[in-house]
Coordinates of C-alpha atoms in Angstrom, one line a residue:
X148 CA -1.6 -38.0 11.4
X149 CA -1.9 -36.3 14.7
X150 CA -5.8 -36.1 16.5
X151 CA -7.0 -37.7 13.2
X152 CA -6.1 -34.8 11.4
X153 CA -3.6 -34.7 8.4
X154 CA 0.3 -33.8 9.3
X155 CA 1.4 -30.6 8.5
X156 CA 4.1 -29.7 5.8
X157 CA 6.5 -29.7 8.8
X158 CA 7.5 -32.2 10.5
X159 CA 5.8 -33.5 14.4
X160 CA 9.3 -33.8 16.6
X161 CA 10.4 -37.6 17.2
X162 CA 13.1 -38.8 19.4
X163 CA 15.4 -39.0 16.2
X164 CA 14.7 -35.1 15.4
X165 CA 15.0 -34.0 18.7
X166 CA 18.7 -35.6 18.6
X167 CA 19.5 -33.9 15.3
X168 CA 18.0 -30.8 16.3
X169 CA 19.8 -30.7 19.7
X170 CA 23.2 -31.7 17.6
X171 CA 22.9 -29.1 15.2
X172 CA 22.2 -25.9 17.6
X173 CA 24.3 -24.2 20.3
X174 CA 21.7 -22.3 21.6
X175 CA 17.9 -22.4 22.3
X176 CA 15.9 -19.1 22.0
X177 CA 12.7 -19.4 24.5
X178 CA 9.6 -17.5 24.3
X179 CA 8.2 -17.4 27.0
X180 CA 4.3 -16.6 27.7
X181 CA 2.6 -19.9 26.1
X182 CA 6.3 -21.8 26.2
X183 CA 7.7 -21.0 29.3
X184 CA 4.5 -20.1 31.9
X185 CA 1.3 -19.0 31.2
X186 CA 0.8 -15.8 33.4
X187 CA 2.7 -16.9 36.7
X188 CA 2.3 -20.3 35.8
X189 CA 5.2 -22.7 35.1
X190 CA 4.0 -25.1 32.2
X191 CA 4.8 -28.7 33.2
X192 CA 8.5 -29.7 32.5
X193 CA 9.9 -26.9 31.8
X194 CA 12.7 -26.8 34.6
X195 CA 13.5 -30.2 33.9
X196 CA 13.7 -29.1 29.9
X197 CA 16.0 -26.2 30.8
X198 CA 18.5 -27.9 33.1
X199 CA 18.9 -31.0 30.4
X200 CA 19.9 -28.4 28.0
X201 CA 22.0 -27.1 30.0
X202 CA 23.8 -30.3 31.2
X203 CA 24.3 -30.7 27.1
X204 CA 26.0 -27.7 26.4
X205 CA 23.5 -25.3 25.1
X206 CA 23.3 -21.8 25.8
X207 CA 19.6 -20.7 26.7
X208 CA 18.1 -17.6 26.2
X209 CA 14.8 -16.1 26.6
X210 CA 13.1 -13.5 23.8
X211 CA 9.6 -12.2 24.7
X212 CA 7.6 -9.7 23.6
X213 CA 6.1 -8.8 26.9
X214 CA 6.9 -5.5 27.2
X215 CA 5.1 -5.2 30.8
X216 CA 8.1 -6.3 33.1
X217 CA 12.1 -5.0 32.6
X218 CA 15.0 -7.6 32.3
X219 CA 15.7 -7.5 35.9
X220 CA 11.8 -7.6 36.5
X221 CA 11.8 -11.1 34.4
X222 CA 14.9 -12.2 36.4
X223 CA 13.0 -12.1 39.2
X224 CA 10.0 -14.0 37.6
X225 CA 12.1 -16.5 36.8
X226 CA 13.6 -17.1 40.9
X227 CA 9.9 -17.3 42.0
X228 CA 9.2 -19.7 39.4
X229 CA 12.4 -22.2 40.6
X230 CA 14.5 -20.9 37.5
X231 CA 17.6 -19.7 38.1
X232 CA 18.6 -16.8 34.8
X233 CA 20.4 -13.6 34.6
X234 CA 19.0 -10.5 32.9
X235 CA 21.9 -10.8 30.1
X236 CA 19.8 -14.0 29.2
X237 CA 16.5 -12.3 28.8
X238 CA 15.5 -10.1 25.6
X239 CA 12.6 -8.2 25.9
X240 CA 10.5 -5.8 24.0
X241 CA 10.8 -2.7 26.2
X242 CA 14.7 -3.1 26.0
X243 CA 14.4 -3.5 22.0
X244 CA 12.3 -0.1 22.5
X245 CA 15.1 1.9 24.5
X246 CA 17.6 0.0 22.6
X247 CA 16.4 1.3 19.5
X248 CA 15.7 5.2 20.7
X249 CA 19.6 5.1 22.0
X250 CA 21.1 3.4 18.5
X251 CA 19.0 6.3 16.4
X252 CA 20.4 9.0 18.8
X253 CA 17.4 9.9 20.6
X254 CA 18.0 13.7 21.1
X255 CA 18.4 14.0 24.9
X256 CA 16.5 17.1 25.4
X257 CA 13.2 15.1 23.9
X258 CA 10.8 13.1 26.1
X259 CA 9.0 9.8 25.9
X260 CA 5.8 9.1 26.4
X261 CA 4.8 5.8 27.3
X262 CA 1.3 3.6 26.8
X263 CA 2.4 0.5 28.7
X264 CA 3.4 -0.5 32.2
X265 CA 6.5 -0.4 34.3
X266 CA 9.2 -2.6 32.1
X267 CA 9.2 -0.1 29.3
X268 CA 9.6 2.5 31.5
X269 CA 12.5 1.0 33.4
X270 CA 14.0 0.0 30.2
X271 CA 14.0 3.5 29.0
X272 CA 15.3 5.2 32.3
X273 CA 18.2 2.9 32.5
X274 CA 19.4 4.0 28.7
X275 CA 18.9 7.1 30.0
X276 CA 15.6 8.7 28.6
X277 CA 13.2 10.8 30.5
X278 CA 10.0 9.1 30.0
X279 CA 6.3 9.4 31.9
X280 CA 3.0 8.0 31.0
X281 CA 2.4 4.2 31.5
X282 CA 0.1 3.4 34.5
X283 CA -0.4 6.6 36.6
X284 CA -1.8 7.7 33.2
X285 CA -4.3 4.9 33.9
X286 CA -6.0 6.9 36.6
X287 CA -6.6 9.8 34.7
X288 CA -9.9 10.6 33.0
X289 CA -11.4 12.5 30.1
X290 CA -14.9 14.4 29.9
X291 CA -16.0 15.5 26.8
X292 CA -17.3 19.1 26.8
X293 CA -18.1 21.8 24.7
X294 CA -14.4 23.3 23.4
X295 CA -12.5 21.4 25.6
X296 CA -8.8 21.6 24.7
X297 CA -6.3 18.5 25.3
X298 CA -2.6 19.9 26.0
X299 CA 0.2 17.7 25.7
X300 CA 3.7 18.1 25.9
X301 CA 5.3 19.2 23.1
X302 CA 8.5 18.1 24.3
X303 CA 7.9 14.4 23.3
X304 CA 10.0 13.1 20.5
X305 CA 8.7 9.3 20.7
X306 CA 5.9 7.7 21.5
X307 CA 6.2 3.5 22.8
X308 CA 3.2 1.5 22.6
X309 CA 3.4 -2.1 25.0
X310 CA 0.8 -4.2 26.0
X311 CA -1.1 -1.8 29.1
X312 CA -3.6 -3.0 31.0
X313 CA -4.3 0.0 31.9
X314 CA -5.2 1.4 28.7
X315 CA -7.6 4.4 28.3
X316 CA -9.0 7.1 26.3
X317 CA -6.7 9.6 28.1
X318 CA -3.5 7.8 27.1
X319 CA -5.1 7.1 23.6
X320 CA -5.5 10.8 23.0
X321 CA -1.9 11.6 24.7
X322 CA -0.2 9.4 21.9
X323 CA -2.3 10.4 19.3
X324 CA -1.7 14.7 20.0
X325 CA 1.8 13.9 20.5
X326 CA 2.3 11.3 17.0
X327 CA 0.5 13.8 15.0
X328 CA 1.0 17.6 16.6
X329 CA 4.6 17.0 17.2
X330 CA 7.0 17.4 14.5
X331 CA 9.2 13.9 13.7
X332 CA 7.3 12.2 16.5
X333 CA 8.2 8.9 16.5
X334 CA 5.4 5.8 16.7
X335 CA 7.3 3.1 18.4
X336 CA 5.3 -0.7 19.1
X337 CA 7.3 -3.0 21.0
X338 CA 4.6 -5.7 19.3
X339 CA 2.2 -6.1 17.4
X340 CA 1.1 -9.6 19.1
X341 CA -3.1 -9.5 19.1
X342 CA -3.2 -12.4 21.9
X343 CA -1.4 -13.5 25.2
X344 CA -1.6 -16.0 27.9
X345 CA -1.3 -13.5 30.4
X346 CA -2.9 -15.4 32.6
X347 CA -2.8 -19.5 33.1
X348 CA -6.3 -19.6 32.6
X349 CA -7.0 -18.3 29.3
X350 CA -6.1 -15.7 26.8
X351 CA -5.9 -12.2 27.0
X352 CA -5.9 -9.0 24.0
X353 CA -2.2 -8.1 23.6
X354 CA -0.3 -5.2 23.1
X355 CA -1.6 -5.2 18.6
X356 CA -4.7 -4.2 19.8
X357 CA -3.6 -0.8 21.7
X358 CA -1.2 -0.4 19.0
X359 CA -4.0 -1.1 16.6
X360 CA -5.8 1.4 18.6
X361 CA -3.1 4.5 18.6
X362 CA -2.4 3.8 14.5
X363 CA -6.3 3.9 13.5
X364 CA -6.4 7.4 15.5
X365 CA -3.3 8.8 13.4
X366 CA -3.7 6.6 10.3
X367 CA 0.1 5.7 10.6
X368 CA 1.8 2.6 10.8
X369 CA 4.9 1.8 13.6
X370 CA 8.3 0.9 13.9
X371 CA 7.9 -2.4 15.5
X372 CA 11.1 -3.7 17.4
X373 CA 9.6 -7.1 18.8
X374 CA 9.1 -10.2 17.1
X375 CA 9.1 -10.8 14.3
X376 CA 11.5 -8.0 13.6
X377 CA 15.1 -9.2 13.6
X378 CA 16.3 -6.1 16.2
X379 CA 16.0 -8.0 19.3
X380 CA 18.4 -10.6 17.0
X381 CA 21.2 -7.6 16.4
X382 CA 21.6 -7.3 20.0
X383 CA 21.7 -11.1 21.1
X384 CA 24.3 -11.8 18.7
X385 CA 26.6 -8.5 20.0
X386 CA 26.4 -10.3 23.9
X387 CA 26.9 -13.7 22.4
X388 CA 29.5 -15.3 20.0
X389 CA 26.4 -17.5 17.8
X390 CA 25.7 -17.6 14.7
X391 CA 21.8 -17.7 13.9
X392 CA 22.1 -21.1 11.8
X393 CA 23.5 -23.0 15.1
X394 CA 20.1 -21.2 17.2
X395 CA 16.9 -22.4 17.2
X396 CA 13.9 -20.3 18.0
X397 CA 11.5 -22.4 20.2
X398 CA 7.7 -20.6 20.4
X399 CA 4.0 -20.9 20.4
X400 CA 3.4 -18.2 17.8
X401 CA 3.5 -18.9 14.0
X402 CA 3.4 -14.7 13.0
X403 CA 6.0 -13.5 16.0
X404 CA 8.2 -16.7 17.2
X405 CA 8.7 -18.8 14.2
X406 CA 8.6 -16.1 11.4
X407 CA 11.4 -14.5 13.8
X408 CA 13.4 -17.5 13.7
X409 CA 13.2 -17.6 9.8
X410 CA 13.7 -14.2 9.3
X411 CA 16.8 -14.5 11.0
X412 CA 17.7 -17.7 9.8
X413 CA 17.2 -19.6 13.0
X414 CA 15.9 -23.4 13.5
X415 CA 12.5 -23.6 14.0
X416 CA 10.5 -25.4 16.6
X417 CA 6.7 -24.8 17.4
X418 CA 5.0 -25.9 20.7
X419 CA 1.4 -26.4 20.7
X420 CA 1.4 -25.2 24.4
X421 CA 0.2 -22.1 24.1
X422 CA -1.4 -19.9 21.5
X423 CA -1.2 -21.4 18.3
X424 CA -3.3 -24.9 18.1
X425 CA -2.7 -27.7 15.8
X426 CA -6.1 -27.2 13.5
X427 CA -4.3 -23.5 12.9
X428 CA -0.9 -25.0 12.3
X429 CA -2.3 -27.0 9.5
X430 CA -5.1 -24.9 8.1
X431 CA -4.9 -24.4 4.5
X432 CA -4.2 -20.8 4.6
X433 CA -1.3 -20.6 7.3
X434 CA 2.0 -20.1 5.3
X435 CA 4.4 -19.8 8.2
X436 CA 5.2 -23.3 8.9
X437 CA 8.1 -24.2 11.4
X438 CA 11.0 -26.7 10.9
X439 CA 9.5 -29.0 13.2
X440 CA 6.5 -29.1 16.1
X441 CA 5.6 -30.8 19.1
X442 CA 3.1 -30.0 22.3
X443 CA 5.7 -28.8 25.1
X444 CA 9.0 -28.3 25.4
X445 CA 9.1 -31.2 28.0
X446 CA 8.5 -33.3 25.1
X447 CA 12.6 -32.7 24.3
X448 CA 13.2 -34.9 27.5
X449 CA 11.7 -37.8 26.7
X450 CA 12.6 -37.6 23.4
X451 CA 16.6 -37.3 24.4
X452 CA 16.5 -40.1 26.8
X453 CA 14.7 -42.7 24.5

């Protein structure tokens, strides 16, 4: 039993797991909000974690579904944070989205428009799409009077919903004209993740509820390329010679991390350290349960050195 409540169907990690797990893998996928840091927060242990996977062998890489910073903007995260990792060890949700748009053949005379912030947009101009939208849209305003026409560009071919802080009514309208008044518009959600720890201090909406928003306004349903869709899982094993049964898939989420890792047939391992709590884990109607779970990732250092 763990806090006096029943144990799970999986399995809480002991110092024997953690040796079997760490035996059986080659590489540790990392979530990161809730796993890694919780908004620019490092969660306790976690270089120490890192480097004694590292000094064993494994190959670390990070998967998030934060769409609001580019690879080379979470590389930099990661410095000021103490961590030393390269943007070919970071897969993110607004890469999955450009990623996607340039495996489909995008046509290059179509535009983009974004509801999100500046990694989706940076993701997207580095694969070579024109793209606008995403904050500056944030300062624009809509008033409601009498036959009051909203033009949009009928130029856009996609449409990528992120998490945006920023969100509005103006960019709400700008996805829906162009989803439904363009023809073979395409409705693109990097996530559909309802919660975040985008701060340290508590949680935050994420970026389901402006996609929520956007696909109650044009009653249609999005091509989702974060977790838990295995797309982001095409591309990490192209840069790396893996296969998914020697990776485990280490996150706080039951519905994004963990049903990622089994729907790419990854290890499993939850952490209790951000989002999903122990009461949830167990409740009688969660059937996503992980191959094993433990509070933090620090935990896997104590565990190794017993």
């Amino acid at each position: 039993m763990a806090n006096g409540l029943p144990d799970p169907p999986c399995g809480f990690l002991t110092a024997d797991a953690a040796r079997s797990l760490v035996d059986s893998v080659d590489a540790f996928l990392f979530d990161c909000d809730g796993v890694i840091w919780k908004g620019d927060k490092l969660i306790e242990g976690v270089g120490e974690t890192m480097e004694l996977l590292r000094k064993m062998g494994k190959k670390i890489v990070f998967v998030t579904n934060n769409s609001r910073k580019s690879r080379r903007q979470y590389s930099k995260k990661f410095r000021s944070l103490g961590l030393e990792v390269t943007e070919e060890e970071i897969f993110t949700s607004s890469f999955a989205a450009a990623m996607f748009l340039k495996l489909n053949n995008f046509p290059p005379e179509k535009k983009v428009y974004v509801v999100g912030e500046d990694g989706i947009l940076e993701e997207l101009k580095l694969a070579g799409f024109e793209c606008f939208g995403g904050p500056e849209d944030g300062k624009k305003n809509i008033i409601l009077e009498a036959d009051f026409y909203f033009e949009h560009d009928k130029s856009v071919g996609a449409v990528v919903v992120g998490l945006d802080q920023h969100f509005n009514y103006y960019k709400m309208q700008y996805a829906r004209t162009c989803i439904s008044e363009n023809p073979g518009c395409l409705f693109i959600a990097t996530n559909r993740d309802p919660t975040g720890h985008m701060t340290s201090a508590q949680e935050w909406p994420g970026a389901g509820t402006m996609v929520a928003a956007v696909s109650c306004s044009v009653q249609k349903e999005p091509i989702v390329v974060g977790k838990p869709s295995s797309f982001l899982m095409d591309f990490l094993l192209k840069s790396f010679n893996l296969e998914t049964s020697r990776m485990c898939m280490v996150g706080d989420r039951l519905d994004t991390d963990i049903l990622f890792g089994q729907n790419t047939g990854c290890k499993t391992l939850l952490v209790l350290s951000g989002c999903t709590t122990l009461p949830e884990l167990q409740d009688a109607s969660n059937n996503i349960q992980p191959d094993v779970y433990t509070n933090s990732v620090y935990d896997l250092v104590g565990l190794l050195q017993k």
